[in-house]
XYZ file of C-alpha atoms in Angstrom:
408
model
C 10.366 9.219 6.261
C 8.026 10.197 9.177
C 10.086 13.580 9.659
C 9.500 14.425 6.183
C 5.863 13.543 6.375
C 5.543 15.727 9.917
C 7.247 18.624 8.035
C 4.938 18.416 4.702
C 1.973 18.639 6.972
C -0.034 21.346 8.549
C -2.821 23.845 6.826
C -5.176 20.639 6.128
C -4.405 18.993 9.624
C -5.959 22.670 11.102
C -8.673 21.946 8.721
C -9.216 18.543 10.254
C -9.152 19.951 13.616
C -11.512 22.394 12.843
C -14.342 20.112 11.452
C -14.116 17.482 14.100
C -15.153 19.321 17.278
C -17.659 18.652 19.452
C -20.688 18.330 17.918
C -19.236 16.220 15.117
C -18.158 13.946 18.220
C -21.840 14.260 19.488
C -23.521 13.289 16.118
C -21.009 10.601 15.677
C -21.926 9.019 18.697
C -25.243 9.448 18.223
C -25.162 7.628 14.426
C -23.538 4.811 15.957
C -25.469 4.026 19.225
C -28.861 4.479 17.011
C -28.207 3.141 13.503
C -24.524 0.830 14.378
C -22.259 1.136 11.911
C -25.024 1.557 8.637
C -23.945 5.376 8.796
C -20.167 4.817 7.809
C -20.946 5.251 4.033
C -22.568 8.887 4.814
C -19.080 9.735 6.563
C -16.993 8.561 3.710
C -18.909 10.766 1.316
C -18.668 13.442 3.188
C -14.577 12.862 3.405
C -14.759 12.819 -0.764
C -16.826 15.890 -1.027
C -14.806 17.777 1.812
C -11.045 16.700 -0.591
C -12.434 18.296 -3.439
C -13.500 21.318 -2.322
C -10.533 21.930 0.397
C -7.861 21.244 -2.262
C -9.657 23.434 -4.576
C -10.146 26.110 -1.564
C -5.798 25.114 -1.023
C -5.050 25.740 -4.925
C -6.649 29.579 -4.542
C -4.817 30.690 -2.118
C -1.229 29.774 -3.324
C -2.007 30.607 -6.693
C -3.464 33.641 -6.095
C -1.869 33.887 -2.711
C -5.182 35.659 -0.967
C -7.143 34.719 1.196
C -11.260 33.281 -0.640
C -12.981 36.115 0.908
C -10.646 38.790 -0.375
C -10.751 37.227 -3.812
C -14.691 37.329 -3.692
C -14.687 40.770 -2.817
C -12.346 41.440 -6.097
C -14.051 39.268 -8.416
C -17.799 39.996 -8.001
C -18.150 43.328 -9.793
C -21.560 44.099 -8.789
C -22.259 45.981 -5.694
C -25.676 44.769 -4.354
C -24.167 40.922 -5.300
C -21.431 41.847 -3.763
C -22.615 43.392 -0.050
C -25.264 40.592 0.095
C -22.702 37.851 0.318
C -20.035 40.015 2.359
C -22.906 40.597 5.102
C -23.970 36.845 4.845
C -20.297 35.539 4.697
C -20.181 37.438 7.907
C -23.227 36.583 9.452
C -22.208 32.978 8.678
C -18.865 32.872 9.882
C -18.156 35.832 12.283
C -21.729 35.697 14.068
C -21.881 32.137 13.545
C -18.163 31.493 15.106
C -19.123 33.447 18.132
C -22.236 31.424 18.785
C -20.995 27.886 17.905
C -17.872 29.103 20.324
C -19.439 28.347 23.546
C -20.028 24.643 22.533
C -16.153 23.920 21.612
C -15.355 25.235 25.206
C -18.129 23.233 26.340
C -16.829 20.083 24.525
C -13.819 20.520 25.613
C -15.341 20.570 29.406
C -16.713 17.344 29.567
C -13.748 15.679 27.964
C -11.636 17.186 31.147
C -14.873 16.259 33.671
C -14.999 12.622 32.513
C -11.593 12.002 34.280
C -11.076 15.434 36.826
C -15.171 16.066 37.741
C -16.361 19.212 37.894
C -15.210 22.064 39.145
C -17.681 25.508 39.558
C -17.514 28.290 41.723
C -20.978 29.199 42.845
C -22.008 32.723 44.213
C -25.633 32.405 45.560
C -27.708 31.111 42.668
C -25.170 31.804 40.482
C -22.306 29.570 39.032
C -18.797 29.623 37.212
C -17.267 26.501 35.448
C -13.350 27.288 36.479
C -12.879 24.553 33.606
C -14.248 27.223 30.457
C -11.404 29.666 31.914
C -8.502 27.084 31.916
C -9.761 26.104 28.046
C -10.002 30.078 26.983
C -7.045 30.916 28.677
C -5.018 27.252 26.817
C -6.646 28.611 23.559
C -5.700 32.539 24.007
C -2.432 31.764 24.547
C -1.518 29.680 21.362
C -3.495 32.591 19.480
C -1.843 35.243 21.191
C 1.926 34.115 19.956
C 0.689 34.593 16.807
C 3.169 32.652 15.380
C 1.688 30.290 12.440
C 4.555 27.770 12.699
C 4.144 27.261 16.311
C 0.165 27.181 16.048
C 0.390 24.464 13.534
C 2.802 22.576 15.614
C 0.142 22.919 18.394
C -2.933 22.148 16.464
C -1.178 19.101 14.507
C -0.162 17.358 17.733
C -3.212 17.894 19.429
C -5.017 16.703 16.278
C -2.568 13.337 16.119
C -3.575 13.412 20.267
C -6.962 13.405 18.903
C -6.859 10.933 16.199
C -4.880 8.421 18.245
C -7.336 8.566 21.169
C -10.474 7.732 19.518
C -8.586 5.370 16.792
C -7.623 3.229 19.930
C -11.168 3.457 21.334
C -12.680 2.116 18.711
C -9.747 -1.283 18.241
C -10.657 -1.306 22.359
C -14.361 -2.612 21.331
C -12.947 -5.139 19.106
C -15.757 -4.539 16.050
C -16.717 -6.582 13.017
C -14.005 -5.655 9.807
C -16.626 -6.802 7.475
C -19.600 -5.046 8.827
C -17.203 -1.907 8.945
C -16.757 -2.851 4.738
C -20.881 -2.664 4.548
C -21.628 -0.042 6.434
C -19.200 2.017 4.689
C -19.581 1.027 1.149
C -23.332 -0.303 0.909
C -25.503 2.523 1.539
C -28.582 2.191 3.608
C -31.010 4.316 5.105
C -32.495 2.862 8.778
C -36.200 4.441 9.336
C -35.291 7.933 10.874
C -31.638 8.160 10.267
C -32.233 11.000 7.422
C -31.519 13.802 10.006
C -28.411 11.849 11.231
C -27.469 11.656 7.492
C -27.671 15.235 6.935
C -26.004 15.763 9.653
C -22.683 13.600 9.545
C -22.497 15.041 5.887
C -23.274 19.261 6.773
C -20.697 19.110 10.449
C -17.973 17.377 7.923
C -18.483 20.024 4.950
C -18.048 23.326 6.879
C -17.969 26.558 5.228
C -16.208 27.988 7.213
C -13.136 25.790 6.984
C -12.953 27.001 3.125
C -12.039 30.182 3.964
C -9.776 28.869 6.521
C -7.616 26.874 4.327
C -7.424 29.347 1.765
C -5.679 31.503 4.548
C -4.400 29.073 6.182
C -1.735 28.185 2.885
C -0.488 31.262 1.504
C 0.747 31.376 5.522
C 2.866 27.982 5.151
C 3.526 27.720 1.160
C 4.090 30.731 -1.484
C 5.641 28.914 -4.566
C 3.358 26.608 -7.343
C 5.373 24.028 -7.265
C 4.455 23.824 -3.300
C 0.596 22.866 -4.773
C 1.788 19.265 -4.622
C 2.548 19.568 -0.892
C -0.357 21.452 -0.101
C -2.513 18.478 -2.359
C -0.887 15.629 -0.437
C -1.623 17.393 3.127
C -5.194 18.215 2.068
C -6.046 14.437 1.388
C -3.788 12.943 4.501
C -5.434 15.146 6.939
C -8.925 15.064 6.168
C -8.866 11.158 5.472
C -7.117 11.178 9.130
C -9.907 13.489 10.110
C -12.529 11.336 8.685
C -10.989 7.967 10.540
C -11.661 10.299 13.260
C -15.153 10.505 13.061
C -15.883 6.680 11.725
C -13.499 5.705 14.696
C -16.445 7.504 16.814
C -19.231 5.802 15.481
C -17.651 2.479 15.368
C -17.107 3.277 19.446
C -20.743 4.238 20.023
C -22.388 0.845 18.047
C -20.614 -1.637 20.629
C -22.310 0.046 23.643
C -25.712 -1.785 23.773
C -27.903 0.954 25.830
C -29.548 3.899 24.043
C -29.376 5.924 27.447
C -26.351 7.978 25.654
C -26.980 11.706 24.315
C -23.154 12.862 23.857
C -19.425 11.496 23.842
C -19.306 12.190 27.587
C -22.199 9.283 28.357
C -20.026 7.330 25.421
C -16.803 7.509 27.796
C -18.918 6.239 31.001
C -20.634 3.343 29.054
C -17.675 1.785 27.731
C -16.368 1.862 31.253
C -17.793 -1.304 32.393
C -17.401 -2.995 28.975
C -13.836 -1.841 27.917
C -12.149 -0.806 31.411
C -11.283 2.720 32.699
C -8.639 3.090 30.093
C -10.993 3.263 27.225
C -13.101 5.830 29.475
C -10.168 8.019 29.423
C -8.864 7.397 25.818
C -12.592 8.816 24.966
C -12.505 11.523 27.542
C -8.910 12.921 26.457
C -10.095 13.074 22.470
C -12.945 14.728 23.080
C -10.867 17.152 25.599
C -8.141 17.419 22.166
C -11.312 17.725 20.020
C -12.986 21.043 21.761
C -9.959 22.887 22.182
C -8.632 22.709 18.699
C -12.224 23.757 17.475
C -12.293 26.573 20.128
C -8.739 27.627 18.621
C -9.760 26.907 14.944
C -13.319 28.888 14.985
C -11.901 32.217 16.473
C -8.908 32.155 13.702
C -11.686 31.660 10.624
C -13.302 34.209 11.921
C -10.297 36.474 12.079
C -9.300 35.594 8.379
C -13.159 36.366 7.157
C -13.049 39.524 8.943
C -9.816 40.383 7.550
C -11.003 39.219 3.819
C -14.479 40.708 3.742
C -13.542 44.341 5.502
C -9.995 44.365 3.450
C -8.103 45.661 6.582
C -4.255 44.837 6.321
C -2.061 43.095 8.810
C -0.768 39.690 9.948
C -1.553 37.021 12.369
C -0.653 39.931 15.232
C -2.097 42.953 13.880
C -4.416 44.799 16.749
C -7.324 44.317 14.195
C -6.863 40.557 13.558
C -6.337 39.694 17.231
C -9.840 41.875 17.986
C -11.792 40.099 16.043
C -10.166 36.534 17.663
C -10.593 37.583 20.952
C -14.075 38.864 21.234
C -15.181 35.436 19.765
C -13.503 33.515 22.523
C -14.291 36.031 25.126
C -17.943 35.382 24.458
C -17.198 31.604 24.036
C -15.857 31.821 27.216
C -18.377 33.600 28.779
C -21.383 32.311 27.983
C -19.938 28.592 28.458
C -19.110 28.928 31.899
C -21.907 30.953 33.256
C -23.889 27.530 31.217
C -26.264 30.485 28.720
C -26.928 29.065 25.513
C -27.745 31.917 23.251
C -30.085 29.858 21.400
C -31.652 32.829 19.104
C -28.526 33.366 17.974
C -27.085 29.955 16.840
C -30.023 29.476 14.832
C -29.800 32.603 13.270
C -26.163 31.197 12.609
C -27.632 27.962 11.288
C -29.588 29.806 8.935
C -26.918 31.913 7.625
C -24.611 28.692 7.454
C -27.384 26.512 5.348
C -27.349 29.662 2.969
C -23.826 30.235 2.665
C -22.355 26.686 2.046
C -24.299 26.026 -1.524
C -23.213 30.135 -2.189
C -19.901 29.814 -1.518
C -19.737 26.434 -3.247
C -20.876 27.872 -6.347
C -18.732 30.926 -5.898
C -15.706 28.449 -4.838
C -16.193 26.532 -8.538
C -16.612 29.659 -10.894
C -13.606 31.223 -9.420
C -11.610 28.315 -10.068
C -12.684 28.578 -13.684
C -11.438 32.063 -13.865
C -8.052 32.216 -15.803
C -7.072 35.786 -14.327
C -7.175 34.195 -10.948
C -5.550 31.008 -11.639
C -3.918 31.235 -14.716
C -2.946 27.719 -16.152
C -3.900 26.131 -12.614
C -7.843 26.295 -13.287
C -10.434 23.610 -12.290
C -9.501 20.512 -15.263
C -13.592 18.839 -16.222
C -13.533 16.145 -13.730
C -12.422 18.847 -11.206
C -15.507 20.797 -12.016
C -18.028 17.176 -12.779
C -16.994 16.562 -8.937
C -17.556 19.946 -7.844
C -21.235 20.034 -9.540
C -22.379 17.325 -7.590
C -21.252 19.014 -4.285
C -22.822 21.407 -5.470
C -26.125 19.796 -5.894
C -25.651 17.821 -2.126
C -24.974 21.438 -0.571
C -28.346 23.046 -1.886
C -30.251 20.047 -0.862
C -28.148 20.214 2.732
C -28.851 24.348 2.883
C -32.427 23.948 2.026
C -32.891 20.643 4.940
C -31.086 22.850 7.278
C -33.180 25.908 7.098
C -36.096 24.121 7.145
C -34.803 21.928 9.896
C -34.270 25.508 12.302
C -37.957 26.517 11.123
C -39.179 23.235 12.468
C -40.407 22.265 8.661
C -38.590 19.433 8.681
């Protein structure tokens, strides 16, 4: 039974992997040291809206068996329509991958400096984190084989690494079942926790990881009658992914001081409470939860790049690997030398909180569009659901932008 299930699963764990990196871990922790476990019910919407439109993002690409940016570029016949979104998919995903790159390393980093301290080579003024390197080099490697199979295999165990590490955490602090029940099914809105809202809900329902899945399963499955499969992995693995992220919060509302700004200061302040052990549980999901991003982010890119500029190949065609590679190098790069290219990332921001209603509302006429789908088109609750998202991803664009303008 569990060798059948670890055999059915794989695009949607990657999927899962890619959404909970390290600033999903950071707002996490941040929900539950400020607001306790009232948040939960913003995380379990977010789960809902992210199964609908990943199993709808699934369904395109073994139907049509392409990946969604290639099926944009077919579909949308005019040509200024057509390069606005190409450039802004690209802005979005390429430019924003590259930027958002540096922080999955950096995640990654203090996961390994919670338990190993750190370790920098300085040269005058100037300073190296050796621990970026080890991370870039771990995530070049697994993206270098290009072999899907054994990338999955990777990504799924350091996903169930992942899940099983902050699942224990949160057991560790021994929390109240029913207030879990409220906070997760009783809405509520604390005074200031509408940021934190829009947050939990925009790191869960990434763009990017649309365009990833669709990829992601015309890789593993190529037959319709695989849709069931691909269904049953989509809702395992982001429900999984999800437990993920309430497991965080949960973690974060036992520790009574409000002297904690990221999972890192989460891991020392359960210390005393918990014992070491649940210092290190933390420390080794958040290490499992910035390397899968830093693998994850690169690959989307790849795919987009692929998709939007039509060139041909596989997983290690000389174009697909370029695109992968510059996006870790400058991961890499600008992690351990500690620049943030702030400029950019809120360019990337910007181009994010535009793209996710667009490509939501591209996402659901597609999959209304019989020459695309044939008989395996959106059914009216499929497309009731989708509406909705619709409607929370305008109003999560339009907070976002403003947010980055200071508006907000």
């Amino acid at each position: 039974m569990i060798k059948k299930w670890f055999q059915n699963i794989g695009p949607g764990t990657l999927v899962a992997a890619a959404f909970i990196g390290p600033g999903t871990v950071t707002l996490c922790t941040l929900a539950g040291v400020n607001f306790g476990f009232n948040l939960l019910w913003a995380m379990l919407l977010s789960i809902i809206a992210t199964i609908v439109l990943q199993e709808m993002a699934a369904r395109l690409g073994i139907i049509s068996q392409k990946g969604l940016s290639q099926v944009i570029r077919e579909e949308i016949k005019i040509p200024f329509l057509k390069q606005f979104i190409t450039i802004l998919i690209l802005a979005a995903i390429v430019v924003g991958n590259a930027s958002y790159e540096a922080g999955n390393i950096s995640g990654g980093i203090l996961g390994l400096e919670t338990v190993f301290g750190e370790f920098k080579y300085n040269f005058d003024d100037f300073s190296i984190n050796l621990m970026s390197i080890i991370i870039g080099v771990i995530a070049f490697a697994l993206l270098y084989i290009g072999n899907y199979k054994f990338l999955e295999r990777a990504l799924v165990t350091l996903v169930l690494l992942m899940s099983f590490s902050f699942i224990i955490t949160a057991i560790v602090t021994k929390p109240n079942i029913l207030e879990i029940f409220k906070g997760m099914f009783v809405p509520k809105f604390p005074e200031k926790s509408l940021l934190t809202i829009i947050g939990l809900i925009g790191t869960t329902v990434v763009p990017y990881n649309l365009f990833l899945h669709a990829s992601l399963v015309k890789e593993r499955w190529h037959k319709k009658e695989d849709l069931k499969l691909a269904k049953k992995d989509t809702i395992v693995s982001i429900i999984l992914g999800g437990l993920v992220s309430m497991a965080i919060i949960v973690s974060a509302a036992s520790i009574p001081s409000k002297d904690i700004l990221n999972a890192a200061d989460l891991a020392e302040g359960l210390a005393p409470l918990y014992g070491e052990f649940a210092k290190y549980f933390l420390a080794l999901g958040l290490f499992a939860a910035g390397i899968t991003s830093a693998i994850t982010a690169p690959l989307a890119a790849a795919y987009v790049a692929k998709g939007c500029l039509g060139f041909n190949g596989n997983l290690q065609s000389k174009s697909f690997r370029a695109v992968w590679m510059i996006i870790l190098f400058l991961g890499v790069l600008f992690s351990s030398i500690g620049i943030k290219p702030i400029e950019i990332i809120k360019f990337a921001q910007v181009a994010n909180g535009m793209l996710l209603p667009v490509i939501a509302g591209i996402l659901l006429w597609i999959m209304n569009k019989k020459n695309v789908l044939e008989n395996f088109r959106n059914t009216k609750m499929q497309n009731i659901f989708g509406f909705i998202i619709l409607a929370i991803t305008i109003f999560l664009g339009a907070k976002v932008i403003l947010k980055v303008f200071n508006l907000l």
